[in-house]
């Protein structure tokens, strides 16, 4: 970052303007990235807490939990005991005392933990990183322009997201605790405080999501405008890299989907605070709990594709670049994404097969859902086609790209089981769903994110991330991820419900104790592995090996810009002469031809 | 993997399990083919000094082939599923003349089972209400009127391959026919509050004679 000073004598900006309230899309992108990584730790930490409870129900947590002697006989043995002693002796109701007395997670707190884990991961980690960080950083650079169409809106989008995160985290500390109705917030559990005892926690949850929705809305308008209007000369739509296509489509989905959630949240807040009954089923009120589910999933299914499409885009870049080949079926990749975006609007009912929705509708939604598996399959085959007869470089970003493809295959295939209405009767609301979610969102989106971070880090910070650490992180994550989430399919087949805090209460789940312990140990390993990534990330910003301008020999425009990229990105706006994936063109000396390289000029060999 | 499925004791369970198995084999084959191909490609086409990638932009024929193939497969799968689904969930297709009708009502955090009593009508004085204990005869058609008095719960009997959400102020009809006597758990499968974990009822499937004895003993006269 210090290097910036040398390239930017022309106008010195104050620290605040440059790093805090910045209007530069690159800075805002990095801000979103760091924001997402911080929230990743919050969300991950919550998961580890409830994983402990699932493996060792009602046993005190390690380190902060009291000892068994203290719990049984009140005898202070460990340092943690002393802490609990102090907490119990004080007159004040301390937060820890309410949520986890002696380090044992209460059922109420358990529900808050998984609710907030999912909420944070979906709305505060994956979307901000994929859309906020990669979207902001990549769009202007890859389409060849100097900044976003509306830099001030862009800044607003980030700071609204910060505000939303603050409100969301605050929810833990209000009396009554945080929202505990699941990230899906089904009414009437969510719409009437009497059913959970949660008052302001759930209100804050809704308000925070409204703010986050506003942030996404502002961001998406910006992306759409920028991509339509500000492409460099020669950058036709069908010369755009797939990651830009994916972000473009996602921006449209966000623009259309989030208002639906916002409306639903507004009605929910009215129900809770103003005594309306949109979602409650009292005979006088005329509301309907299923209305919430329809609204939520009408937003929610497009939302899950918002979570994966940019991942698909990033994976496409990685697979093409490191196979040194054009994307197989570029246009069919674009059409598949468009098909997913359209079909995504007519499948929401697959979350509601067992909800009491008319069974005939179930059959219709099964059909549309099965159809959406088709474009997903097309994309997978095209990634394989891209590797076919390639010259594959096993760089760390590529490892993540390969992991993305293979994990997405598992997630997509498990989707077929649940799309099948009779089978879904059994696996709905079991760990099978949890396995599916994590194969697509962790196995898919997060591996793409990791790969993308390592891939674009040299452009972001002018340095490489440490490759040894990156490789250790990759393999640990890949193995621990599969050990954590694959067995959840088996739990689901055994009928293990999701969202229960103590499986030991059920006769038919007795056989799964060992598996739950195994999953928890894997989860802790997985969590630990992420520390390596974050250490590597921050360490490399300052200490990483200095990178050249185009270290991976990539065709797309972001690598034309000097490193680190100055304000305004390009000295002169590049002109685009060809598609983004002209690798290994026959008759050319070099195996890559940058998009901005004029025809007939001698091939450059990277500087 | 499917040996982990709980024992199946309902008449429609076999249909569900067959689909489960069919999809299992289908997805397993696809998985092995795709991942196998991936691994072969990774080994065969790894970067080797002096060897360049082959420039291939794609193949319209292949795109058409795999689009058509996957579409056909998923539609065939759907065709096999409609009848099973309707058989289990469509009230118009339920077997008529049930042997037993029970009203099951979710209530934070219990299942209330209401029998209509000798007069066969709900809401009369001779109704029998039991907490968390459902009794039915084996090999008999049971209809359940499922509802809730507060939030959404979900009536789940793993061994019957049956799950249905229970909604406040709405009666949803469910049916089953158990094929084996025994005592089975009825967990709640939809988050319903802090007592969701552990919300648990029991389905007691009796031989006909035992069921009759139970009716004799417990039902109001
Ligand atoms: C091949 C494509 C896919 C199919 C056929 C499919 C099918 C389904 C179905 C039927 C459900 C509902 C299951 C139930 O609740 O009983 C579901 C849940 C879910 N899916 Fe997918 N899915 C696919 C891809 C994806 C992708 C790409 C994502 C996200 C990146 C995703 C994320 C989710 C999530 C988050 C849920 C659970 C929501 C919840 O109840 O909390 N799915 N999927
Ligand atoms: Cu969905
Ligand atoms: Cu429940």
PDB file of N, CA and C and ligand atoms in Angstrom, chain A residues 118 122 183-184 186 296-297 300-301 303-309 312 347-354 369-374 376-377 408 411-420 424-425 427-430 433-434 436-442 444-445 498-499, ligand 1:
ATOM      1  N   UNK A 118     -26.666 -18.384  10.041  1.00  0.00           N
ATOM      2  CA  UNK A 118     -27.116 -18.401   8.648  1.00  0.00           C
ATOM      3  C   UNK A 118     -27.322 -16.985   8.126  1.00  0.00           C
ATOM      4  N   UNK A 122     -25.103 -15.649   4.971  1.00  0.00           N
ATOM      5  CA  UNK A 122     -25.753 -15.339   3.694  1.00  0.00           C
ATOM      6  C   UNK A 122     -25.676 -13.847   3.378  1.00  0.00           C
ATOM      7  N   UNK A 183     -33.091 -18.319   9.938  1.00  0.00           N
ATOM      8  CA  UNK A 183     -32.811 -17.239   8.986  1.00  0.00           C
ATOM      9  C   UNK A 183     -33.996 -17.029   8.062  1.00  0.00           C
ATOM     10  N   UNK A 184     -34.866 -18.045   8.002  1.00  0.00           N
ATOM     11  CA  UNK A 184     -36.053 -17.957   7.173  1.00  0.00           C
ATOM     12  C   UNK A 184     -37.205 -17.271   7.906  1.00  0.00           C
ATOM     13  N   UNK A 186     -39.814 -17.921   9.838  1.00  0.00           N
ATOM     14  CA  UNK A 186     -41.200 -18.301   9.574  1.00  0.00           C
ATOM     15  C   UNK A 186     -42.160 -17.680  10.578  1.00  0.00           C
ATOM     16  N   UNK A 296     -41.049 -14.826   1.383  1.00  0.00           N
ATOM     17  CA  UNK A 296     -39.649 -15.068   1.718  1.00  0.00           C
ATOM     18  C   UNK A 296     -38.969 -15.879   0.627  1.00  0.00           C
ATOM     19  N   UNK A 297     -39.621 -16.938   0.165  1.00  0.00           N
ATOM     20  CA  UNK A 297     -38.946 -17.797  -0.810  1.00  0.00           C
ATOM     21  C   UNK A 297     -38.993 -17.233  -2.217  1.00  0.00           C
ATOM     22  N   UNK A 300     -36.170 -15.692  -1.677  1.00  0.00           N
ATOM     23  CA  UNK A 300     -35.112 -16.581  -1.189  1.00  0.00           C
ATOM     24  C   UNK A 300     -34.501 -17.449  -2.250  1.00  0.00           C
ATOM     25  N   UNK A 301     -35.307 -17.937  -3.174  1.00  0.00           N
ATOM     26  CA  UNK A 301     -34.655 -18.772  -4.167  1.00  0.00           C
ATOM     27  C   UNK A 301     -33.760 -17.968  -5.109  1.00  0.00           C
ATOM     28  N   UNK A 303     -32.277 -15.456  -4.291  1.00  0.00           N
ATOM     29  CA  UNK A 303     -31.140 -15.156  -3.416  1.00  0.00           C
ATOM     30  C   UNK A 303     -30.108 -16.286  -3.427  1.00  0.00           C
ATOM     31  N   UNK A 304     -30.551 -17.539  -3.378  1.00  0.00           N
ATOM     32  CA  UNK A 304     -29.529 -18.593  -3.365  1.00  0.00           C
ATOM     33  C   UNK A 304     -28.757 -18.599  -4.684  1.00  0.00           C
ATOM     34  N   UNK A 305     -29.407 -18.188  -5.756  1.00  0.00           N
ATOM     35  CA  UNK A 305     -28.644 -18.092  -7.000  1.00  0.00           C
ATOM     36  C   UNK A 305     -27.760 -16.863  -7.029  1.00  0.00           C
ATOM     37  N   UNK A 306     -28.155 -15.844  -6.285  1.00  0.00           N
ATOM     38  CA  UNK A 306     -27.252 -14.703  -6.120  1.00  0.00           C
ATOM     39  C   UNK A 306     -25.973 -15.176  -5.429  1.00  0.00           C
ATOM     40  N   UNK A 307     -26.151 -16.148  -4.526  1.00  0.00           N
ATOM     41  CA  UNK A 307     -24.992 -16.655  -3.799  1.00  0.00           C
ATOM     42  C   UNK A 307     -24.072 -17.491  -4.676  1.00  0.00           C
ATOM     43  N   UNK A 308     -24.589 -18.079  -5.744  1.00  0.00           N
ATOM     44  CA  UNK A 308     -23.740 -19.002  -6.498  1.00  0.00           C
ATOM     45  C   UNK A 308     -23.283 -18.452  -7.838  1.00  0.00           C
ATOM     46  N   UNK A 309     -24.102 -17.615  -8.493  1.00  0.00           N
ATOM     47  CA  UNK A 309     -23.731 -17.198  -9.857  1.00  0.00           C
ATOM     48  C   UNK A 309     -22.354 -16.533  -9.936  1.00  0.00           C
ATOM     49  N   UNK A 312     -19.818 -19.079  -9.855  1.00  0.00           N
ATOM     50  CA  UNK A 312     -19.669 -19.736 -11.161  1.00  0.00           C
ATOM     51  C   UNK A 312     -18.819 -18.874 -12.085  1.00  0.00           C
ATOM     52  N   UNK A 347     -39.430 -21.314  -9.012  1.00  0.00           N
ATOM     53  CA  UNK A 347     -39.191 -22.571  -8.304  1.00  0.00           C
ATOM     54  C   UNK A 347     -39.352 -22.429  -6.788  1.00  0.00           C
ATOM     55  N   UNK A 348     -39.724 -21.239  -6.307  1.00  0.00           N
ATOM     56  CA  UNK A 348     -39.647 -21.022  -4.868  1.00  0.00           C
ATOM     57  C   UNK A 348     -40.457 -22.018  -4.055  1.00  0.00           C
ATOM     58  N   UNK A 349     -41.510 -22.557  -4.691  1.00  0.00           N
ATOM     59  CA  UNK A 349     -42.363 -23.479  -3.941  1.00  0.00           C
ATOM     60  C   UNK A 349     -41.666 -24.751  -3.506  1.00  0.00           C
ATOM     61  N   UNK A 350     -40.440 -25.024  -4.044  1.00  0.00           N
ATOM     62  CA  UNK A 350     -39.793 -26.272  -3.618  1.00  0.00           C
ATOM     63  C   UNK A 350     -39.327 -26.202  -2.171  1.00  0.00           C
ATOM     64  N   UNK A 351     -39.355 -25.013  -1.602  1.00  0.00           N
ATOM     65  CA  UNK A 351     -39.059 -24.923  -0.166  1.00  0.00           C
ATOM     66  C   UNK A 351     -40.312 -25.183   0.658  1.00  0.00           C
ATOM     67  N   UNK A 352     -41.445 -25.325  -0.022  1.00  0.00           N
ATOM     68  CA  UNK A 352     -42.726 -25.354   0.696  1.00  0.00           C
ATOM     69  C   UNK A 352     -43.523 -26.619   0.410  1.00  0.00           C
ATOM     70  N   UNK A 353     -42.839 -27.657  -0.094  1.00  0.00           N
ATOM     71  CA  UNK A 353     -43.578 -28.871  -0.420  1.00  0.00           C
ATOM     72  C   UNK A 353     -44.400 -29.377   0.771  1.00  0.00           C
ATOM     73  N   UNK A 354     -43.825 -29.329   1.968  1.00  0.00           N
ATOM     74  CA  UNK A 354     -44.520 -29.894   3.141  1.00  0.00           C
ATOM     75  C   UNK A 354     -45.226 -28.817   3.955  1.00  0.00           C
ATOM     76  N   UNK A 369     -38.352 -27.065 -10.764  1.00  0.00           N
ATOM     77  CA  UNK A 369     -37.085 -27.222 -10.053  1.00  0.00           C
ATOM     78  C   UNK A 369     -36.171 -28.218 -10.761  1.00  0.00           C
ATOM     79  N   UNK A 370     -36.776 -29.297 -11.249  1.00  0.00           N
ATOM     80  CA  UNK A 370     -35.974 -30.268 -11.997  1.00  0.00           C
ATOM     81  C   UNK A 370     -35.371 -29.584 -13.222  1.00  0.00           C
ATOM     82  N   UNK A 371     -36.168 -28.687 -13.831  1.00  0.00           N
ATOM     83  CA  UNK A 371     -35.687 -27.991 -15.025  1.00  0.00           C
ATOM     84  C   UNK A 371     -34.457 -27.147 -14.729  1.00  0.00           C
ATOM     85  N   UNK A 372     -34.407 -26.559 -13.532  1.00  0.00           N
ATOM     86  CA  UNK A 372     -33.300 -25.666 -13.239  1.00  0.00           C
ATOM     87  C   UNK A 372     -32.013 -26.466 -13.036  1.00  0.00           C
ATOM     88  N   UNK A 373     -32.174 -27.778 -12.846  1.00  0.00           N
ATOM     89  CA  UNK A 373     -30.963 -28.593 -12.759  1.00  0.00           C
ATOM     90  C   UNK A 373     -30.275 -28.670 -14.118  1.00  0.00           C
ATOM     91  N   UNK A 374     -31.041 -28.433 -15.194  1.00  0.00           N
ATOM     92  CA  UNK A 374     -30.462 -28.569 -16.530  1.00  0.00           C
ATOM     93  C   UNK A 374     -29.359 -27.533 -16.812  1.00  0.00           C
ATOM     94  N   UNK A 376     -27.659 -25.981 -14.703  1.00  0.00           N
ATOM     95  CA  UNK A 376     -26.545 -26.263 -13.792  1.00  0.00           C
ATOM     96  C   UNK A 376     -25.670 -27.372 -14.370  1.00  0.00           C
ATOM     97  N   UNK A 377     -26.338 -28.382 -14.960  1.00  0.00           N
ATOM     98  CA  UNK A 377     -25.570 -29.477 -15.565  1.00  0.00           C
ATOM     99  C   UNK A 377     -24.769 -28.964 -16.755  1.00  0.00           C
ATOM    100  N   UNK A 408     -19.661 -28.362  -6.299  1.00  0.00           N
ATOM    101  CA  UNK A 408     -20.943 -27.939  -6.852  1.00  0.00           C
ATOM    102  C   UNK A 408     -21.686 -29.124  -7.458  1.00  0.00           C
ATOM    103  N   UNK A 411     -23.429 -30.731  -4.588  1.00  0.00           N
ATOM    104  CA  UNK A 411     -24.562 -29.907  -4.152  1.00  0.00           C
ATOM    105  C   UNK A 411     -25.708 -29.939  -5.149  1.00  0.00           C
ATOM    106  N   UNK A 412     -25.380 -29.916  -6.426  1.00  0.00           N
ATOM    107  CA  UNK A 412     -26.431 -29.959  -7.437  1.00  0.00           C
ATOM    108  C   UNK A 412     -27.143 -31.298  -7.435  1.00  0.00           C
ATOM    109  N   UNK A 413     -26.367 -32.369  -7.292  1.00  0.00           N
ATOM    110  CA  UNK A 413     -26.987 -33.696  -7.295  1.00  0.00           C
ATOM    111  C   UNK A 413     -27.857 -33.903  -6.063  1.00  0.00           C
ATOM    112  N   UNK A 414     -27.423 -33.381  -4.921  1.00  0.00           N
ATOM    113  CA  UNK A 414     -28.275 -33.570  -3.738  1.00  0.00           C
ATOM    114  C   UNK A 414     -29.556 -32.762  -3.896  1.00  0.00           C
ATOM    115  N   UNK A 415     -29.500 -31.688  -4.703  1.00  0.00           N
ATOM    116  CA  UNK A 415     -30.715 -30.922  -4.984  1.00  0.00           C
ATOM    117  C   UNK A 415     -31.782 -31.764  -5.667  1.00  0.00           C
ATOM    118  N   UNK A 416     -31.340 -32.724  -6.490  1.00  0.00           N
ATOM    119  CA  UNK A 416     -32.315 -33.571  -7.199  1.00  0.00           C
ATOM    120  C   UNK A 416     -33.174 -34.377  -6.209  1.00  0.00           C
ATOM    121  N   UNK A 417     -32.556 -34.851  -5.150  1.00  0.00           N
ATOM    122  CA  UNK A 417     -33.320 -35.622  -4.155  1.00  0.00           C
ATOM    123  C   UNK A 417     -34.440 -34.760  -3.579  1.00  0.00           C
ATOM    124  N   UNK A 418     -34.070 -33.523  -3.255  1.00  0.00           N
ATOM    125  CA  UNK A 418     -35.043 -32.686  -2.548  1.00  0.00           C
ATOM    126  C   UNK A 418     -36.075 -32.111  -3.486  1.00  0.00           C
ATOM    127  N   UNK A 419     -35.688 -31.986  -4.771  1.00  0.00           N
ATOM    128  CA  UNK A 419     -36.655 -31.498  -5.744  1.00  0.00           C
ATOM    129  C   UNK A 419     -37.733 -32.540  -5.971  1.00  0.00           C
ATOM    130  N   UNK A 420     -37.416 -33.777  -5.661  1.00  0.00           N
ATOM    131  CA  UNK A 420     -38.343 -34.875  -5.853  1.00  0.00           C
ATOM    132  C   UNK A 420     -39.328 -34.913  -4.688  1.00  0.00           C
ATOM    133  N   UNK A 424     -38.601 -35.713  -0.803  1.00  0.00           N
ATOM    134  CA  UNK A 424     -38.489 -34.539   0.059  1.00  0.00           C
ATOM    135  C   UNK A 424     -39.372 -34.654   1.302  1.00  0.00           C
ATOM    136  N   UNK A 425     -40.443 -35.445   1.209  1.00  0.00           N
ATOM    137  CA  UNK A 425     -41.273 -35.632   2.398  1.00  0.00           C
ATOM    138  C   UNK A 425     -40.383 -36.090   3.540  1.00  0.00           C
ATOM    139  N   UNK A 427     -36.817 -36.058   3.632  1.00  0.00           N
ATOM    140  CA  UNK A 427     -35.590 -35.331   3.973  1.00  0.00           C
ATOM    141  C   UNK A 427     -35.794 -33.846   4.222  1.00  0.00           C
ATOM    142  N   UNK A 428     -36.977 -33.344   3.966  1.00  0.00           N
ATOM    143  CA  UNK A 428     -37.217 -31.927   4.257  1.00  0.00           C
ATOM    144  C   UNK A 428     -36.972 -31.661   5.746  1.00  0.00           C
ATOM    145  N   UNK A 429     -36.358 -30.513   6.021  1.00  0.00           N
ATOM    146  CA  UNK A 429     -36.069 -30.122   7.408  1.00  0.00           C
ATOM    147  C   UNK A 429     -35.202 -31.127   8.165  1.00  0.00           C
ATOM    148  N   UNK A 430     -34.376 -31.871   7.423  1.00  0.00           N
ATOM    149  CA  UNK A 430     -33.382 -32.707   8.090  1.00  0.00           C
ATOM    150  C   UNK A 430     -31.986 -32.195   7.730  1.00  0.00           C
ATOM    151  N   UNK A 433     -30.770 -31.280   4.093  1.00  0.00           N
ATOM    152  CA  UNK A 433     -30.841 -29.909   3.567  1.00  0.00           C
ATOM    153  C   UNK A 433     -29.582 -29.143   3.978  1.00  0.00           C
ATOM    154  N   UNK A 434     -29.167 -29.363   5.211  1.00  0.00           N
ATOM    155  CA  UNK A 434     -27.987 -28.648   5.701  1.00  0.00           C
ATOM    156  C   UNK A 434     -26.769 -29.050   4.867  1.00  0.00           C
ATOM    157  N   UNK A 436     -26.813 -30.103   1.745  1.00  0.00           N
ATOM    158  CA  UNK A 436     -26.995 -29.476   0.433  1.00  0.00           C
ATOM    159  C   UNK A 436     -26.568 -28.007   0.447  1.00  0.00           C
ATOM    160  N   UNK A 437     -27.097 -27.280   1.399  1.00  0.00           N
ATOM    161  CA  UNK A 437     -26.775 -25.851   1.493  1.00  0.00           C
ATOM    162  C   UNK A 437     -25.271 -25.648   1.529  1.00  0.00           C
ATOM    163  N   UNK A 438     -24.602 -26.447   2.356  1.00  0.00           N
ATOM    164  CA  UNK A 438     -23.179 -26.189   2.532  1.00  0.00           C
ATOM    165  C   UNK A 438     -22.358 -26.652   1.347  1.00  0.00           C
ATOM    166  N   UNK A 439     -22.821 -27.688   0.640  1.00  0.00           N
ATOM    167  CA  UNK A 439     -22.082 -28.054  -0.573  1.00  0.00           C
ATOM    168  C   UNK A 439     -22.193 -26.974  -1.636  1.00  0.00           C
ATOM    169  N   UNK A 440     -23.343 -26.324  -1.727  1.00  0.00           N
ATOM    170  CA  UNK A 440     -23.418 -25.266  -2.739  1.00  0.00           C
ATOM    171  C   UNK A 440     -22.799 -23.960  -2.256  1.00  0.00           C
ATOM    172  N   UNK A 441     -23.047 -23.603  -0.998  1.00  0.00           N
ATOM    173  CA  UNK A 441     -22.593 -22.272  -0.583  1.00  0.00           C
ATOM    174  C   UNK A 441     -21.156 -22.284  -0.062  1.00  0.00           C
ATOM    175  N   UNK A 442     -20.796 -23.287   0.722  1.00  0.00           N
ATOM    176  CA  UNK A 442     -19.389 -23.360   1.158  1.00  0.00           C
ATOM    177  C   UNK A 442     -18.556 -24.016   0.063  1.00  0.00           C
ATOM    178  N   UNK A 444     -19.274 -24.480  -2.964  1.00  0.00           N
ATOM    179  CA  UNK A 444     -19.323 -23.683  -4.173  1.00  0.00           C
ATOM    180  C   UNK A 444     -18.796 -22.277  -3.924  1.00  0.00           C
ATOM    181  N   UNK A 445     -19.675 -21.417  -3.455  1.00  0.00           N
ATOM    182  CA  UNK A 445     -19.342 -19.995  -3.379  1.00  0.00           C
ATOM    183  C   UNK A 445     -18.044 -19.709  -2.624  1.00  0.00           C
ATOM    184  N   UNK A 498     -33.028 -30.886  11.364  1.00  0.00           N
ATOM    185  CA  UNK A 498     -32.178 -29.717  11.547  1.00  0.00           C
ATOM    186  C   UNK A 498     -32.757 -28.880  12.687  1.00  0.00           C
ATOM    187  N   UNK A 499     -31.994 -27.935  13.167  1.00  0.00           N
ATOM    188  CA  UNK A 499     -32.458 -26.960  14.156  1.00  0.00           C
ATOM    189  C   UNK A 499     -32.888 -27.567  15.487  1.00  0.00           C
TER     190      UNK A 499
HETATM  191  C1  LIG C   1     -29.244 -28.201  -9.087  1.00  0.00           C
HETATM  192  C2  LIG C   1     -29.777 -27.237  -8.546  1.00  0.00           C
HETATM  193  C3  LIG C   1     -30.542 -27.195  -7.247  1.00  0.00           C
HETATM  194  C4  LIG C   1     -31.676 -27.850  -6.899  1.00  0.00           C
HETATM  195  C5  LIG C   1     -32.453 -28.837  -7.737  1.00  0.00           C
HETATM  196  C6  LIG C   1     -32.006 -27.422  -5.561  1.00  0.00           C
HETATM  197  C7  LIG C   1     -33.112 -27.841  -4.850  1.00  0.00           C
HETATM  198  C8  LIG C   1     -33.418 -27.439  -3.570  1.00  0.00           C
HETATM  199  C9  LIG C   1     -34.615 -27.794  -2.868  1.00  0.00           C
HETATM  200  C10 LIG C   1     -35.740 -28.641  -3.429  1.00  0.00           C
HETATM  201  C11 LIG C   1     -34.555 -27.241  -1.631  1.00  0.00           C
HETATM  202  C12 LIG C   1     -35.599 -27.313  -0.531  1.00  0.00           C
HETATM  203  C13 LIG C   1     -35.443 -28.530   0.264  1.00  0.00           C
HETATM  204  C14 LIG C   1     -36.315 -28.576   1.466  1.00  0.00           C
HETATM  205  O1  LIG C   1     -36.352 -27.605   2.253  1.00  0.00           O
HETATM  206  O2  LIG C   1     -36.966 -29.608   1.668  1.00  0.00           O
HETATM  207  C15 LIG C   1     -33.307 -26.539  -1.541  1.00  0.00           C
HETATM  208  C16 LIG C   1     -32.893 -25.861  -0.425  1.00  0.00           C
HETATM  209  C17 LIG C   1     -31.834 -24.990  -0.428  1.00  0.00           C
HETATM  210  N1  LIG C   1     -30.986 -24.749  -1.479  1.00  0.00           N
HETATM  211 FE1  LIG C   1     -30.984 -25.711  -3.273  1.00  0.00          FE
HETATM  212  N2  LIG C   1     -31.068 -26.546  -5.116  1.00  0.00           N
HETATM  213  C18 LIG C   1     -30.167 -26.378  -6.117  1.00  0.00           C
HETATM  214  C19 LIG C   1     -29.082 -25.549  -6.098  1.00  0.00           C
HETATM  215  C20 LIG C   1     -28.793 -24.670  -5.064  1.00  0.00           C
HETATM  216  C21 LIG C   1     -27.803 -23.653  -5.124  1.00  0.00           C
HETATM  217  C22 LIG C   1     -26.915 -23.380  -6.309  1.00  0.00           C
HETATM  218  C23 LIG C   1     -27.847 -23.007  -3.925  1.00  0.00           C
HETATM  219  C24 LIG C   1     -27.051 -21.847  -3.395  1.00  0.00           C
HETATM  220  C25 LIG C   1     -25.954 -21.431  -3.668  1.00  0.00           C
HETATM  221  C26 LIG C   1     -28.840 -23.632  -3.128  1.00  0.00           C
HETATM  222  C27 LIG C   1     -29.125 -23.248  -1.830  1.00  0.00           C
HETATM  223  C28 LIG C   1     -30.120 -23.768  -1.086  1.00  0.00           C
HETATM  224  C29 LIG C   1     -30.398 -23.370   0.258  1.00  0.00           C
HETATM  225  C30 LIG C   1     -29.665 -22.287   1.053  1.00  0.00           C
HETATM  226  C31 LIG C   1     -31.475 -24.142   0.690  1.00  0.00           C
HETATM  227  C32 LIG C   1     -32.084 -24.215   2.073  1.00  0.00           C
HETATM  228  C33 LIG C   1     -32.899 -23.103   2.518  1.00  0.00           C
HETATM  229  C34 LIG C   1     -33.379 -23.365   3.932  1.00  0.00           C
HETATM  230  O3  LIG C   1     -34.381 -24.068   4.096  1.00  0.00           O
HETATM  231  O4  LIG C   1     -32.770 -22.854   4.877  1.00  0.00           O
HETATM  232  N3  LIG C   1     -29.401 -24.640  -3.841  1.00  0.00           N
HETATM  233  N4  LIG C   1     -32.636 -26.672  -2.742  1.00  0.00           N
END
